[in-house]
CSV table of C-alpha atoms and ligand atoms in Angstrom, one decimal:
chain,number,residue,atom,x,y,z
C,1,MET,CA,106.9,126.4,74.3
C,2,TYR,CA,108.9,123.3,75.3
C,3,ALA,CA,108.5,120.4,72.9
C,4,ALA,CA,109.7,117.0,74.2
C,5,THR,CA,112.4,115.5,72.0
C,6,GLU,CA,115.3,113.1,72.3
C,7,LEU,CA,118.1,114.1,74.7
C,8,GLU,CA,121.1,115.6,72.8
C,9,LYS,CA,123.8,114.8,75.3
C,10,PRO,CA,124.2,112.4,78.3
C,11,ILE,CA,122.8,113.9,81.5
C,12,THR,CA,125.1,114.3,84.4
C,13,VAL,CA,124.8,115.5,88.0
C,14,GLN,CA,126.4,118.8,86.7
C,15,THR,CA,123.7,119.1,84.0
C,16,LEU,CA,121.0,118.9,86.7
C,17,ARG,CA,122.7,121.4,89.0
C,18,LYS,CA,122.9,123.8,86.1
C,19,MET,CA,119.2,123.3,85.3
C,20,LYS,CA,118.4,124.2,89.0
C,21,ALA,CA,120.6,127.3,88.7
C,22,ASP,CA,118.9,128.3,85.5
C,23,GLY,CA,115.4,127.6,86.9
C,24,GLU,CA,114.7,125.0,84.2
C,25,LYS,CA,112.7,122.0,85.5
C,26,PHE,CA,113.8,118.5,84.7
C,27,ILE,CA,111.8,115.3,84.3
C,28,THR,CA,112.2,112.0,86.1
C,29,VAL,CA,110.3,108.8,85.6
C,30,SER,CA,110.4,105.8,87.9
C,31,LEU,CA,110.5,102.8,85.5
C,32,TYR,CA,111.9,99.3,85.4
C,33,ASP,CA,112.7,97.9,82.0
C,34,ALA,CA,114.7,98.5,78.8
C,35,PRO,CA,112.0,99.4,76.2
C,36,MET,CA,110.4,102.0,78.6
C,37,ALA,CA,113.9,103.4,79.4
C,38,ALA,CA,114.6,103.8,75.7
C,39,MET,CA,111.2,105.5,75.1
C,40,ALA,CA,111.7,107.9,78.0
C,41,GLN,CA,115.1,108.9,76.7
C,42,ARG,CA,113.7,109.5,73.3
C,43,THR,CA,111.1,111.8,75.0
C,44,GLY,CA,113.9,113.8,76.7
C,45,VAL,CA,113.3,112.5,80.2
C,46,GLU,CA,116.5,113.6,82.0
C,47,ALA,CA,116.5,111.1,84.9
C,48,LEU,CA,115.3,107.5,85.2
C,49,LEU,CA,114.7,106.1,88.6
C,50,VAL,CA,114.8,102.4,89.0
C,51,GLY,CA,112.6,102.6,92.1
C,52,ASP,CA,112.0,99.9,94.6
C,53,SER,CA,108.4,100.7,94.0
C,54,LEU,CA,108.9,97.9,91.5
C,55,GLY,CA,108.2,95.6,94.5
C,56,MET,CA,104.5,96.8,94.3
C,57,THR,CA,104.1,97.8,90.7
C,58,VAL,CA,105.8,94.8,89.1
C,59,LEU,CA,106.3,92.1,91.6
C,60,GLY,CA,103.0,92.2,93.5
C,61,TYR,CA,104.2,92.8,97.1
C,62,ASP,CA,102.1,95.0,99.3
C,63,SER,CA,105.1,97.3,100.2
C,64,THR,CA,108.7,97.9,99.1
C,65,ILE,CA,110.1,96.1,102.1
C,66,PRO,CA,110.6,92.7,100.5
C,67,VAL,CA,112.6,94.0,97.6
C,68,THR,CA,116.1,92.4,97.4
C,69,MET,CA,119.4,93.6,96.0
C,70,GLU,CA,119.2,90.9,93.3
C,71,GLN,CA,115.8,92.2,92.1
C,72,MET,CA,117.1,95.8,92.0
C,73,ILE,CA,120.3,94.7,90.1
C,74,TYR,CA,118.2,92.8,87.6
C,75,HIS,CA,116.0,95.9,86.8
C,76,VAL,CA,118.9,98.4,86.9
C,77,GLU,CA,120.7,96.2,84.3
C,78,ALA,CA,117.6,96.1,82.1
C,79,VAL,CA,117.1,99.9,82.3
C,80,ALA,CA,120.8,100.5,81.6
C,81,ARG,CA,120.6,98.3,78.5
C,82,GLY,CA,117.7,100.4,77.1
C,83,ASN,CA,119.3,103.8,78.0
C,84,LYS,CA,122.0,105.9,76.4
C,85,LYS,CA,121.7,109.4,77.7
C,86,SER,CA,119.4,109.8,80.7
C,87,LEU,CA,120.9,109.7,84.2
C,88,ILE,CA,120.0,106.5,86.0
C,89,MET,CA,119.3,106.3,89.7
C,90,GLY,CA,119.1,103.0,91.4
C,91,ASP,CA,117.1,102.6,94.6
C,92,MET,CA,118.9,100.8,97.5
C,93,PRO,CA,116.5,98.3,99.1
C,94,PHE,CA,115.3,98.2,102.7
C,95,MET,CA,118.1,97.7,105.2
C,96,THR,CA,120.9,97.4,102.6
C,97,TYR,CA,122.3,100.8,103.9
C,98,ALA,CA,121.7,100.5,107.6
C,99,THR,CA,125.4,101.2,108.3
C,100,PRO,CA,127.8,103.2,106.1
C,101,GLU,CA,129.9,100.1,105.5
C,102,GLN,CA,126.9,98.0,104.3
C,103,ALA,CA,125.9,101.0,102.1
C,104,LEU,CA,129.3,101.1,100.5
C,105,VAL,CA,129.2,97.4,99.6
C,106,ASN,CA,125.7,97.5,98.3
C,107,ALA,CA,125.9,100.8,96.5
C,108,THR,CA,129.0,99.5,94.6
C,109,ARG,CA,126.8,96.6,93.3
C,110,ILE,CA,124.0,99.0,92.1
C,111,MET,CA,126.6,101.2,90.3
C,112,GLN,CA,128.2,98.2,88.7
C,113,ALA,CA,124.8,97.1,87.4
C,114,GLY,CA,124.7,100.4,85.4
C,115,ALA,CA,123.3,103.1,87.7
C,116,HIS,CA,124.9,106.5,87.8
C,117,MET,CA,123.6,107.3,91.3
C,118,VAL,CA,122.0,105.5,94.2
C,119,LYS,CA,119.0,106.6,96.2
C,120,ILE,CA,118.5,106.1,99.9
C,121,GLU,CA,115.6,107.0,102.2
C,122,GLY,CA,116.1,108.9,105.4
C,123,GLY,CA,117.4,112.1,107.1
C,124,ALA,CA,120.2,113.2,109.3
C,125,TRP,CA,121.2,109.7,110.4
C,126,LEU,CA,122.4,109.1,106.8
C,127,ALA,CA,124.7,112.1,106.6
C,128,GLU,CA,127.8,109.9,107.4
C,129,THR,CA,126.7,107.4,104.8
C,130,VAL,CA,126.2,110.1,102.1
C,131,LYS,CA,129.7,111.5,102.9
C,132,MET,CA,131.2,108.0,102.8
C,133,LEU,CA,129.7,107.2,99.4
C,134,THR,CA,130.2,110.6,97.7
C,135,ASP,CA,133.8,110.9,98.9
C,136,ARG,CA,134.4,107.6,97.1
C,137,GLY,CA,132.8,108.8,93.9
C,138,ILE,CA,129.2,107.4,94.2
C,139,PRO,CA,126.6,110.1,93.7
C,140,VAL,CA,123.7,109.9,96.1
C,141,CYS,CA,120.0,111.0,95.9
C,142,GLY,CA,118.4,111.4,99.3
C,143,HIS,CA,114.6,110.8,99.9
C,144,LEU,CA,112.6,112.7,102.6
C,145,GLY,CA,109.0,113.1,103.5
C,146,LEU,CA,107.0,109.9,103.0
C,147,THR,CA,109.7,107.3,102.9
C,148,PRO,CA,107.9,104.1,101.9
C,149,GLN,CA,110.5,101.7,103.4
C,150,SER,CA,109.5,103.2,106.8
C,151,VAL,CA,105.7,102.7,106.2
C,152,HIS,CA,105.3,100.7,109.5
C,153,LYS,CA,107.1,103.4,111.5
C,154,LEU,CA,105.1,106.2,109.8
C,155,GLY,CA,101.8,104.3,110.4
C,156,GLY,CA,100.8,104.4,106.7
C,157,TYR,CA,101.4,106.2,103.4
C,158,ARG,CA,100.7,109.7,104.8
C,159,VAL,CA,101.7,113.3,104.1
C,160,GLN,CA,104.7,114.3,106.2
C,161,GLY,CA,105.8,117.7,107.6
C,162,ARG,CA,102.3,119.1,108.3
C,163,ASP,CA,103.1,120.6,111.7
C,164,GLU,CA,105.9,123.0,112.7
C,165,ASP,CA,108.0,120.4,114.5
C,166,THR,CA,108.0,117.8,111.7
C,167,ALA,CA,108.5,120.5,109.0
C,168,GLY,CA,111.5,121.9,111.0
C,169,GLN,CA,112.9,118.3,111.2
C,170,LEU,CA,112.6,117.9,107.4
C,171,LEU,CA,114.3,121.2,106.8
C,172,ASP,CA,117.1,120.1,109.1
C,173,ASP,CA,117.4,116.7,107.5
C,174,ALA,CA,117.6,118.3,104.1
C,175,ALA,CA,120.3,120.7,105.2
C,176,GLN,CA,122.4,117.8,106.7
C,177,LEU,CA,122.1,115.7,103.6
C,178,ASP,CA,123.1,118.7,101.4
C,179,GLU,CA,126.0,119.5,103.7
C,180,ALA,CA,127.2,115.9,103.6
C,181,GLY,CA,127.4,116.1,99.8
C,182,ALA,CA,124.1,114.6,98.5
C,183,ASP,CA,123.6,115.3,94.8
C,184,LEU,CA,119.8,115.2,94.5
C,185,LEU,CA,116.8,115.0,96.9
C,186,VAL,CA,113.4,113.4,96.4
C,187,LEU,CA,110.6,115.0,98.4
C,188,GLU,CA,107.6,112.8,98.6
C,189,CYS,CA,104.2,113.8,99.9
C,190,VAL,CA,105.0,117.0,101.8
C,191,PRO,CA,103.0,120.2,101.7
C,192,ALA,CA,103.9,122.4,98.8
C,193,ALA,CA,105.0,125.4,100.9
C,194,LEU,CA,107.5,123.2,102.8
C,195,ALA,CA,108.9,121.6,99.6
C,196,LYS,CA,109.4,125.2,98.2
C,197,ARG,CA,111.3,126.2,101.4
C,198,ILE,CA,113.5,123.1,101.3
C,199,THR,CA,114.1,123.6,97.6
C,200,GLU,CA,115.2,127.2,98.1
C,201,SER,CA,117.4,126.3,101.1
C,202,VAL,CA,119.6,123.5,99.6
C,203,SER,CA,122.2,123.6,96.8
C,204,MET,CA,121.2,120.2,95.4
C,205,PRO,CA,118.2,119.9,93.0
C,206,THR,CA,115.0,118.6,94.5
C,207,ILE,CA,112.6,116.2,92.8
C,208,GLY,CA,109.0,116.3,94.0
C,209,ILE,CA,106.3,113.7,94.0
C,210,GLY,CA,103.2,115.0,95.8
C,211,ALA,CA,105.2,118.0,96.8
C,212,GLY,CA,103.7,120.8,94.7
C,213,ARG,CA,105.1,122.6,91.7
C,214,ASP,CA,108.0,124.5,93.2
C,215,THR,CA,110.6,121.7,93.4
C,216,ASP,CA,113.4,121.7,90.8
C,217,ALA,CA,112.0,118.5,89.1
C,218,GLN,CA,109.1,116.1,89.2
C,219,VAL,CA,109.0,112.3,89.3
C,220,LEU,CA,106.1,110.0,88.6
C,221,VAL,CA,105.9,106.2,88.6
C,222,ILE,CA,105.4,104.8,85.0
C,223,ASN,CA,102.4,102.7,86.1
C,224,ASP,CA,100.6,105.9,87.3
C,225,ILE,CA,101.4,107.8,84.1
C,226,LEU,CA,100.0,104.9,82.1
C,227,GLY,CA,96.9,104.4,84.2
C,228,LEU,CA,97.9,100.9,85.4
C,229,THR,CA,97.4,101.6,89.1
C,230,GLU,CA,94.1,100.5,90.6
C,231,GLN,CA,93.9,103.2,93.2
C,232,PRO,CA,96.1,106.0,91.9
C,233,PRO,CA,97.5,108.4,94.5
C,234,LYS,CA,96.1,112.0,94.5
C,235,PHE,CA,99.5,113.4,93.3
C,236,SER,CA,99.6,111.2,90.2
C,237,LYS,CA,98.0,111.6,86.8
C,238,ASN,CA,97.0,109.2,84.0
C,239,PHE,CA,98.6,110.9,81.0
C,240,LEU,CA,97.7,108.0,78.7
C,241,LYS,CA,94.0,108.8,79.0
C,242,GLU,CA,94.3,112.1,77.1
C,243,ALA,CA,97.4,111.3,75.1
C,244,GLY,CA,96.2,108.0,73.5
C,245,ASP,CA,99.5,106.1,73.2
C,246,ILE,CA,102.6,105.6,75.4
C,247,PRO,CA,105.1,107.9,73.6
C,248,SER,CA,102.5,110.7,73.6
C,249,ALA,CA,101.7,110.1,77.3
C,250,LEU,CA,105.4,110.5,78.2
C,251,ARG,CA,105.7,113.6,76.0
C,252,LYS,CA,102.6,115.2,77.6
C,253,TYR,CA,104.0,114.5,81.1
C,254,ALA,CA,107.3,116.1,80.1
C,255,GLU,CA,105.8,119.1,78.5
C,256,ASP,CA,103.3,119.7,81.3
C,257,VAL,CA,106.1,119.6,83.9
C,258,LYS,CA,108.4,121.9,81.9
C,259,SER,CA,105.6,124.4,81.4
C,260,GLY,CA,104.4,124.3,85.0
C,261,VAL,CA,100.9,122.8,84.1
C,262,PHE,CA,101.6,119.7,86.1
C,263,PRO,CA,101.2,119.3,89.0
C,264,ASP,CA,98.2,121.5,89.6
C,265,ASP,CA,96.3,122.1,92.9
C,266,SER,CA,94.4,118.9,92.5
C,267,HIS,CA,97.7,116.9,92.8
C,268,THR,CA,99.1,119.0,95.6
C,269,PHE,CA,99.0,118.8,99.5
C,270,PHE,CA,98.7,122.1,101.3
J,1,KIV,O1,110.5,103.7,94.3
J,1,KIV,C1,110.1,104.7,93.7
J,1,KIV,O2,109.7,104.6,92.5
J,1,KIV,C2,110.3,106.0,94.3
J,1,KIV,C3,109.6,107.2,93.7
J,1,KIV,C4,108.2,107.1,94.0
J,1,KIV,C5,110.2,108.5,94.2
J,1,KIV,O3,111.0,106.1,95.3
């Protein structure tokens, strides 16, 4: 049985690809500060996402849209100071990657703040941007399904890819990001069967949140793990409740993902 302990070696993009190839799930937590980053790494969390969800979880906005580059840089720097071995992904805020040229300038700033990878939301339209960044040595994580920066276009925080047309579109988007050289792919709020098909069809590892248990990894937001969210989403779980303290909650999350206990059907869309 897997027991969550400190990471032995720094995690790289290659580590995560090998884990996909070996069928070993990896753990990701979206978090925003140095002590939590240090604790996650001590618990063996392979990847830390400094998500722009911080706009809602920390800064009190009602969406991720107001988040700025300065706010992301401040939090990426804090997480980088607390971390030694996990791979750090930094979210690029709304409209900071609207063109490949803008993306290059802003991704450079996120990397210089201490991230090892940037994350951007969107499908095929980002293929040129992914190529531009990865050709220049900046690893990229894509993000498909429910893309919160597009909440007003999507008409709310809803499950995506439920009908044949939108599922086909997501499969095509994933293929184009993979082809363009993306290194990881977050799948948020998509039916489990579609997430499984996408995971099997791309070479890059996939990280699910509300995407069933068949993705290569799982991510949860630290506030949800610790029961700080007033109306927690269906796909999340308050691990603190049963674990009793923060290190034990992180350990329980990691162990439940590695052993396939989390997510179960109650956290999954079909
Ligand atoms: O911003 C964030 O924390 C995210 C995760 C929910 C995937 O994008």
